[in-house]
Coordinates of C-alpha atoms in Angstrom, one line a residue:
M1 CA -14.2 25.9 27.8
R2 CA -13.6 29.5 28.0
I3 CA -15.2 31.1 24.8
G4 CA -15.1 34.7 23.1
Y5 CA -17.4 35.7 20.5
L6 CA -15.6 38.3 19.0
L7 CA -17.7 41.1 16.4
Y8 CA -15.4 43.9 15.0
D9 CA -17.4 47.1 13.8
E10 CA -20.8 46.1 13.8
S11 CA -23.8 48.2 14.8
Y12 CA -26.5 46.4 17.1
S13 CA -29.3 44.7 15.1
G14 CA -31.9 41.9 14.9
V15 CA -29.2 39.8 13.3
I16 CA -26.3 40.6 15.5
E17 CA -29.2 39.8 18.1
S18 CA -30.2 36.8 17.1
Q19 CA -27.2 35.1 15.4
A20 CA -24.2 36.6 17.8
L21 CA -25.4 38.1 21.5
D22 CA -27.7 34.9 21.8
V23 CA -25.0 32.5 20.7
V24 CA -23.0 34.0 23.8
R25 CA -26.3 33.7 25.4
F26 CA -26.5 30.2 24.7
Y27 CA -23.0 29.2 25.8
N28 CA -23.5 30.7 29.4
A29 CA -26.3 28.8 29.8
Q30 CA -24.5 25.7 29.6
K31 CA -22.6 24.3 33.2
E32 CA -18.9 23.7 31.2
H33 CA -18.9 26.9 29.4
H34 CA -18.0 30.3 29.8
A35 CA -18.5 32.7 27.3
V36 CA -17.6 36.6 26.9
L37 CA -18.5 39.0 23.9
I38 CA -15.1 40.5 22.7
T39 CA -16.4 43.5 20.6
A40 CA -14.4 46.3 18.2
L41 CA -17.0 49.2 18.5
P42 CA -18.1 51.3 15.7
F43 CA -16.1 54.4 15.7
R44 CA -19.5 56.6 15.1
S45 CA -21.9 55.1 17.2
H46 CA -19.9 53.1 20.2
R47 CA -21.8 54.6 23.2
E48 CA -24.9 54.0 21.8
V49 CA -23.8 50.4 20.8
L50 CA -22.3 49.4 23.5
D51 CA -25.1 50.4 25.8
K52 CA -27.5 47.8 23.5
Y53 CA -24.9 45.2 24.2
K54 CA -24.7 45.5 27.9
A55 CA -28.7 45.7 27.4
S56 CA -29.0 42.4 25.8
I57 CA -26.3 40.2 27.8
S58 CA -25.1 39.5 31.2
A59 CA -21.8 38.2 29.9
P60 CA -18.8 40.1 30.2
I61 CA -17.9 42.3 27.4
L62 CA -14.5 43.4 26.6
S63 CA -14.6 46.0 24.1
M64 CA -12.0 48.8 22.5
I65 CA -13.4 51.2 19.3
A66 CA -12.6 50.4 16.2
L67 CA -11.0 52.8 13.9
P68 CA -13.2 54.3 11.4
Q69 CA -13.5 52.6 7.9
K70 CA -11.8 55.3 5.9
L71 CA -8.6 54.5 8.0
Q72 CA -8.8 50.6 8.5
V73 CA -6.9 49.7 5.4
L74 CA -4.4 52.1 6.7
G75 CA -4.4 51.0 10.4
L76 CA -4.8 47.9 10.2
R77 CA -2.0 46.5 11.7
M78 CA -2.3 48.6 14.8
E79 CA -5.8 47.2 15.3
M80 CA -4.1 44.0 15.5
L81 CA -1.5 44.7 18.0
R82 CA -4.8 46.3 19.8
M83 CA -6.8 43.0 19.1
A84 CA -4.3 41.1 20.8
R85 CA -3.6 42.8 24.1
L86 CA -8.1 42.4 24.4
A87 CA -7.9 38.7 23.3
K88 CA -4.8 38.1 25.8
K89 CA -7.0 40.2 28.7
A90 CA -9.9 37.6 27.3
N91 CA -8.0 34.5 28.1
V92 CA -10.2 32.4 26.1
D93 CA -9.9 29.2 24.7
L94 CA -11.9 29.3 21.6
L95 CA -12.5 32.5 19.7
I96 CA -15.4 32.5 17.1
C97 CA -15.0 35.6 15.0
R98 CA -18.1 36.7 12.8
N99 CA -17.6 37.7 9.2
A100 CA -13.9 38.0 7.4
L101 CA -12.3 40.6 8.6
S102 CA -12.7 40.2 12.4
C103 CA -11.5 36.8 11.7
Y104 CA -8.4 38.4 9.9
I105 CA -7.4 40.4 12.8
A106 CA -7.5 38.0 15.5
L107 CA -5.5 35.4 13.3
N108 CA -2.8 38.1 12.4
A109 CA -3.4 39.1 16.3
R110 CA -3.0 35.8 17.6
K111 CA 1.1 36.2 16.4
Y112 CA 1.8 38.4 18.7
M113 CA 0.4 36.4 21.7
A114 CA 2.6 34.4 23.5
N115 CA 1.8 30.6 22.9
N116 CA 0.0 29.5 26.1
S117 CA -2.6 32.3 25.5
K118 CA -3.3 31.7 21.6
P119 CA -7.0 30.9 21.1
I120 CA -8.2 28.4 18.6
I121 CA -9.7 30.6 16.2
C122 CA -13.2 29.7 14.3
Y123 CA -14.2 31.9 11.4
D124 CA -18.0 32.2 11.6
G125 CA -18.7 32.7 7.9
R126 CA -22.4 34.1 7.0
G127 CA -21.9 34.1 3.7
A128 CA -19.8 34.9 0.3
L129 CA -18.4 38.2 0.6
K130 CA -16.9 38.4 -2.4
A131 CA -19.9 37.6 -4.3
E132 CA -22.0 40.5 -2.5
A133 CA -19.8 42.9 -2.8
A134 CA -19.6 42.3 -6.5
E135 CA -23.5 41.8 -6.9
F136 CA -24.6 44.2 -4.1
K137 CA -22.0 46.9 -4.1
V138 CA -21.7 47.0 -0.3
Y139 CA -18.3 47.9 0.3
P140 CA -16.1 51.1 -1.2
E141 CA -13.6 50.0 -3.7
S142 CA -10.6 51.1 -1.2
F143 CA -11.9 48.6 1.2
K144 CA -12.6 45.3 -1.7
T145 CA -8.5 44.5 -1.6
T146 CA -8.6 44.1 2.1
L147 CA -11.9 42.3 2.5
F148 CA -11.4 39.8 -0.1
R149 CA -7.3 38.9 1.4
A150 CA -9.7 38.9 4.6
E151 CA -12.3 36.6 3.8
R152 CA -9.6 34.2 1.8
A153 CA -7.3 34.3 4.9
S154 CA -10.0 33.4 7.2
V155 CA -11.3 30.7 5.0
L156 CA -8.0 29.1 4.6
H157 CA -6.2 29.7 7.8
S158 CA -8.7 29.2 10.4
D159 CA -8.6 26.2 13.1
F160 CA -12.4 26.1 12.3
R161 CA -15.1 27.5 10.3
I162 CA -18.7 27.7 10.6
A163 CA -20.9 28.2 7.5
V164 CA -24.5 28.8 7.5
T165 CA -24.9 25.8 4.1
K166 CA -23.2 23.1 2.7
E167 CA -23.3 25.7 -0.9
L168 CA -20.9 28.1 1.4
V169 CA -19.0 25.3 1.6
E170 CA -19.0 24.5 -1.8
W171 CA -18.3 28.2 -2.6
W172 CA -15.4 28.5 -0.8
N173 CA -14.0 25.3 -2.2
M174 CA -14.5 27.3 -5.9
E175 CA -13.4 30.4 -5.0
Y176 CA -10.6 29.7 -2.6
G177 CA -9.3 26.1 -2.8
Y178 CA -10.8 25.1 0.8
N179 CA -10.6 21.1 0.9
S180 CA -10.6 21.0 4.9
E181 CA -13.3 18.5 6.7
N182 CA -13.1 21.4 9.7
H183 CA -16.1 22.8 9.6
A184 CA -19.8 22.8 11.0
I185 CA -23.2 23.9 9.1
I186 CA -25.2 25.6 11.6
P187 CA -28.1 27.5 9.2
T188 CA -29.4 30.4 11.3
T189 CA -31.1 30.1 14.1
I190 CA -33.9 30.9 16.2
S191 CA -33.0 33.0 19.3
T192 CA -33.1 31.4 22.6
Q193 CA -35.2 34.1 24.2
V194 CA -38.4 33.0 21.8
Q195 CA -37.4 29.4 21.2
E196 CA -40.6 28.1 23.3
F197 CA -42.8 30.5 21.4
D198 CA -46.0 29.0 20.7
P199 CA -47.6 29.8 17.0
K200 CA -50.9 28.4 18.3
K201 CA -50.9 30.7 21.1
N202 CA -52.0 34.1 20.1
R203 CA -52.7 33.4 16.4
T204 CA -56.1 33.4 16.3
R205 CA -56.1 36.8 18.4
W206 CA -53.6 37.9 15.9
R207 CA -55.5 37.3 12.7
Q208 CA -58.1 38.9 13.9
H209 CA -55.9 41.9 14.5
F210 CA -55.4 41.9 11.0
G211 CA -58.7 41.1 10.0
F212 CA -58.1 37.8 8.1
D213 CA -60.8 35.4 8.4
A214 CA -60.8 31.8 8.6
T215 CA -60.9 31.2 4.0
E216 CA -58.4 33.7 3.7
V217 CA -55.1 32.7 2.9
V218 CA -52.3 35.4 3.8
L219 CA -48.4 35.4 2.4
A220 CA -46.0 37.4 5.0
F221 CA -42.7 39.0 4.7
A222 CA -40.7 40.1 7.4
G223 CA -37.5 42.3 6.4
G224 CA -36.1 45.1 4.9
K225 CA -35.7 47.0 1.8
A226 CA -31.8 46.5 0.8
D227 CA -31.2 45.1 -2.4
W228 CA -30.4 41.5 -1.4
Q229 CA -34.3 41.1 0.1
G230 CA -35.6 40.6 -3.3
L231 CA -38.8 42.9 -3.1
T232 CA -37.8 44.0 -6.8
F233 CA -38.0 40.5 -7.8
W234 CA -41.1 39.1 -6.7
L235 CA -43.2 41.9 -5.6
P236 CA -44.4 43.3 -9.4
H237 CA -45.8 39.4 -9.6
M238 CA -48.3 40.0 -6.5
H239 CA -50.9 42.2 -9.2
E240 CA -51.6 39.2 -10.8
W241 CA -51.7 36.6 -7.6
L242 CA -54.0 39.4 -6.4
E243 CA -56.6 39.6 -9.6
N244 CA -56.2 35.6 -9.6
I245 CA -56.6 34.6 -5.9
P246 CA -59.6 36.4 -4.4
H247 CA -59.2 35.1 -0.7
L248 CA -55.6 35.9 -0.7
K249 CA -53.9 38.6 1.1
L250 CA -50.5 40.1 2.0
L251 CA -49.3 40.8 5.2
L252 CA -45.7 42.9 4.7
L253 CA -43.9 44.0 7.8
T254 CA -41.6 46.3 6.2
P255 CA -40.7 50.2 5.4
P256 CA -42.8 51.6 3.0
H257 CA -41.5 51.0 -0.4
P258 CA -43.1 52.3 -3.8
L259 CA -43.8 49.0 -5.3
I260 CA -45.8 48.4 -1.9
S261 CA -47.6 52.0 -2.4
E262 CA -48.7 50.8 -6.2
L263 CA -50.0 47.3 -4.9
F264 CA -51.9 48.9 -2.0
A265 CA -53.5 51.2 -4.4
R266 CA -55.2 48.5 -6.3
F267 CA -56.1 46.2 -3.4
P268 CA -56.1 48.6 -0.6
S269 CA -57.9 45.9 1.6
R270 CA -55.6 42.9 1.0
V271 CA -52.5 44.4 1.5
I272 CA -51.0 45.1 4.8
N273 CA -48.1 47.1 5.1
T274 CA -47.3 48.2 8.8
F275 CA -44.3 48.1 11.8
V276 CA -44.9 46.2 14.8
P277 CA -42.3 46.6 17.8
H278 CA -39.1 43.7 17.5
E279 CA -41.3 41.5 20.4
D280 CA -44.2 41.3 18.6
V281 CA -43.0 40.3 15.1
L282 CA -43.2 36.5 15.6
N283 CA -46.9 36.8 16.7
A284 CA -48.0 39.2 13.9
L285 CA -46.5 36.5 11.5
S286 CA -48.1 33.7 13.2
A287 CA -51.3 35.5 11.8
A288 CA -50.2 34.3 8.2
D289 CA -50.3 30.8 6.1
H290 CA -46.6 31.4 4.2
G291 CA -43.4 33.5 4.8
I292 CA -42.4 34.5 1.6
M293 CA -38.3 33.8 0.5
W294 CA -38.2 34.4 -3.2
R295 CA -34.6 35.5 -4.1
E296 CA -33.2 36.3 -7.6
L297 CA -30.6 33.8 -8.5
N298 CA -27.3 35.2 -7.6
V299 CA -24.0 33.7 -5.4
T300 CA -25.1 35.7 -2.6
N301 CA -28.5 34.1 -2.2
K302 CA -27.5 30.6 -3.4
V303 CA -25.4 30.2 -0.2
A304 CA -27.4 31.9 2.1
S305 CA -29.4 31.1 5.2
P306 CA -31.4 34.4 5.9
T307 CA -32.3 35.0 9.2
K308 CA -36.2 35.2 8.3
L309 CA -36.0 31.4 7.6
S310 CA -36.0 30.3 11.6
E311 CA -38.4 33.1 12.5
Y312 CA -41.0 31.8 9.8
L313 CA -40.5 28.2 11.0
Q314 CA -40.6 29.4 14.7
A315 CA -44.1 31.6 13.6
G316 CA -45.4 28.1 12.4
L317 CA -45.6 29.3 8.5
N318 CA -45.2 27.4 5.6
I319 CA -41.9 28.6 3.4
I320 CA -42.4 29.5 0.0
T321 CA -39.3 30.2 -2.1
N322 CA -38.1 29.6 -5.7
K323 CA -35.3 26.9 -6.6
G324 CA -32.1 27.2 -7.1
T325 CA -31.1 28.4 -3.6
A326 CA -29.9 26.9 -0.1
V327 CA -33.2 28.0 1.2
S328 CA -35.2 25.8 -1.2
R329 CA -32.9 22.7 -0.9
I330 CA -33.7 23.1 3.3
V331 CA -37.4 23.2 2.4
M332 CA -37.6 20.6 -0.2
E333 CA -35.4 17.9 2.3
H334 CA -37.0 19.1 5.4
K335 CA -40.7 19.1 4.0
I336 CA -41.2 22.8 5.2
G337 CA -42.6 24.6 2.7
I338 CA -43.3 24.9 -1.5
C339 CA -41.1 25.7 -4.3
L340 CA -42.9 28.2 -6.6
Q341 CA -41.7 31.0 -9.0
P342 CA -43.1 34.3 -8.1
K343 CA -44.7 34.4 -11.8
Y344 CA -48.0 33.5 -11.4
R345 CA -49.7 30.1 -12.4
P346 CA -53.6 29.3 -12.9
D347 CA -52.5 26.2 -10.0
Y348 CA -51.1 28.6 -7.3
S349 CA -54.5 29.1 -5.8
L350 CA -54.8 25.3 -5.2
I351 CA -51.0 24.6 -4.2
L352 CA -51.2 27.8 -1.4
A353 CA -55.0 26.0 0.3
S354 CA -53.6 22.8 0.3
S355 CA -50.0 23.5 1.8
R356 CA -50.9 26.1 4.4
H357 CA -48.7 24.8 7.3
P358 CA -45.1 22.7 7.2
L359 CA -45.2 18.9 6.5
E360 CA -42.8 18.6 9.5
K361 CA -40.8 20.7 12.0
L362 CA -37.4 21.6 11.5
N363 CA -35.4 22.6 14.9
L364 CA -33.6 25.5 14.1
T365 CA -32.4 26.2 18.0
K366 CA -29.1 26.8 19.2
N367 CA -29.0 23.7 21.3
S368 CA -29.7 21.7 18.1
F369 CA -26.5 23.0 16.3
Y370 CA -24.0 24.7 18.7
N371 CA -23.0 22.1 21.2
G372 CA -22.4 20.0 18.4
I373 CA -19.1 22.1 17.4
I374 CA -17.2 21.7 20.5
G375 CA -16.1 18.5 20.0
K376 CA -15.1 18.8 16.5
V377 CA -12.9 22.1 17.1
P378 CA -8.9 20.9 17.1
F379 CA -8.3 21.7 20.4
D380 CA -4.9 20.6 22.5
E381 CA -4.9 21.3 25.9
G382 CA -1.4 20.8 25.8
N383 CA -1.1 24.2 23.7
R384 CA -2.9 26.3 26.7

């Protein structure tokens, strides 16, 4: 099958690398598939982004330059016409569209294509966009109406859908009345480039590198400081954790933050806030025991499957999270961690010491999920 993966106005990032470019890489490793990347590059950084895409994958890349975000609402029909030409050139059977705007443009672009060149369109839904806009104010007000229309159309009118959790499908049902079975649940997966990573191989060396001895329990966090990362939700509680658990240390692979500075001022030998190159993140994480995934209980977090879930598991960490999210359900169902609130309790020391590694292994590889969706896609050879 000829498969296209569509990105619209997406900059290069670790998430795009592991959850989009790596899907193209994965399908091209299968003899029965041929995949291409189709991208509308960010207006201001198109050269830099395209160079990074080319450096990442050897697959063909068909590209155009997206309109600046301020003009996208007014120029949406033009973007649909341009995308129709690009999609016709790609000549794919299945077009997987990351996020709502790319899918909305693709659905409308298909109307301008001949019947024998129209692809099956799959919406790759990574989260609850409408909820994210309300809870984190990440989109301009002038853009929201178009984004919400795009999400609704993507959920209701795509031929097939990928959802990161079953909670996201339930939200689609409540918010947009979605009641189809034409979807697959695919959580965030580990990159094919590191799926053979063995956390035991260099664990001792990296624990020594950070100064952790065998008796110490290490909580790790890897991520940014955006609001949805929840740093303000759990970092203030770490004072009490460190006060009451003498053998506890924190490994924070994240940019500097005032709350981290406060912790470091009180516990300079027990809080490590550092940066490691992307290729060393799994090795660094393997030095820890637990991966922190505490999140506030809003809709965005309740339905999400963060990339760090697969990274923590690949690094051999036990997941520590709070109840009420899709992540906590996954943790409890698959016995890959523990559910504790950020607010310290006296029994936490014993719980941490007795659950330093997952009881079971959850396989979040591309091979575990993406091969299975091809047979589910409503593809009719007669339409080609």
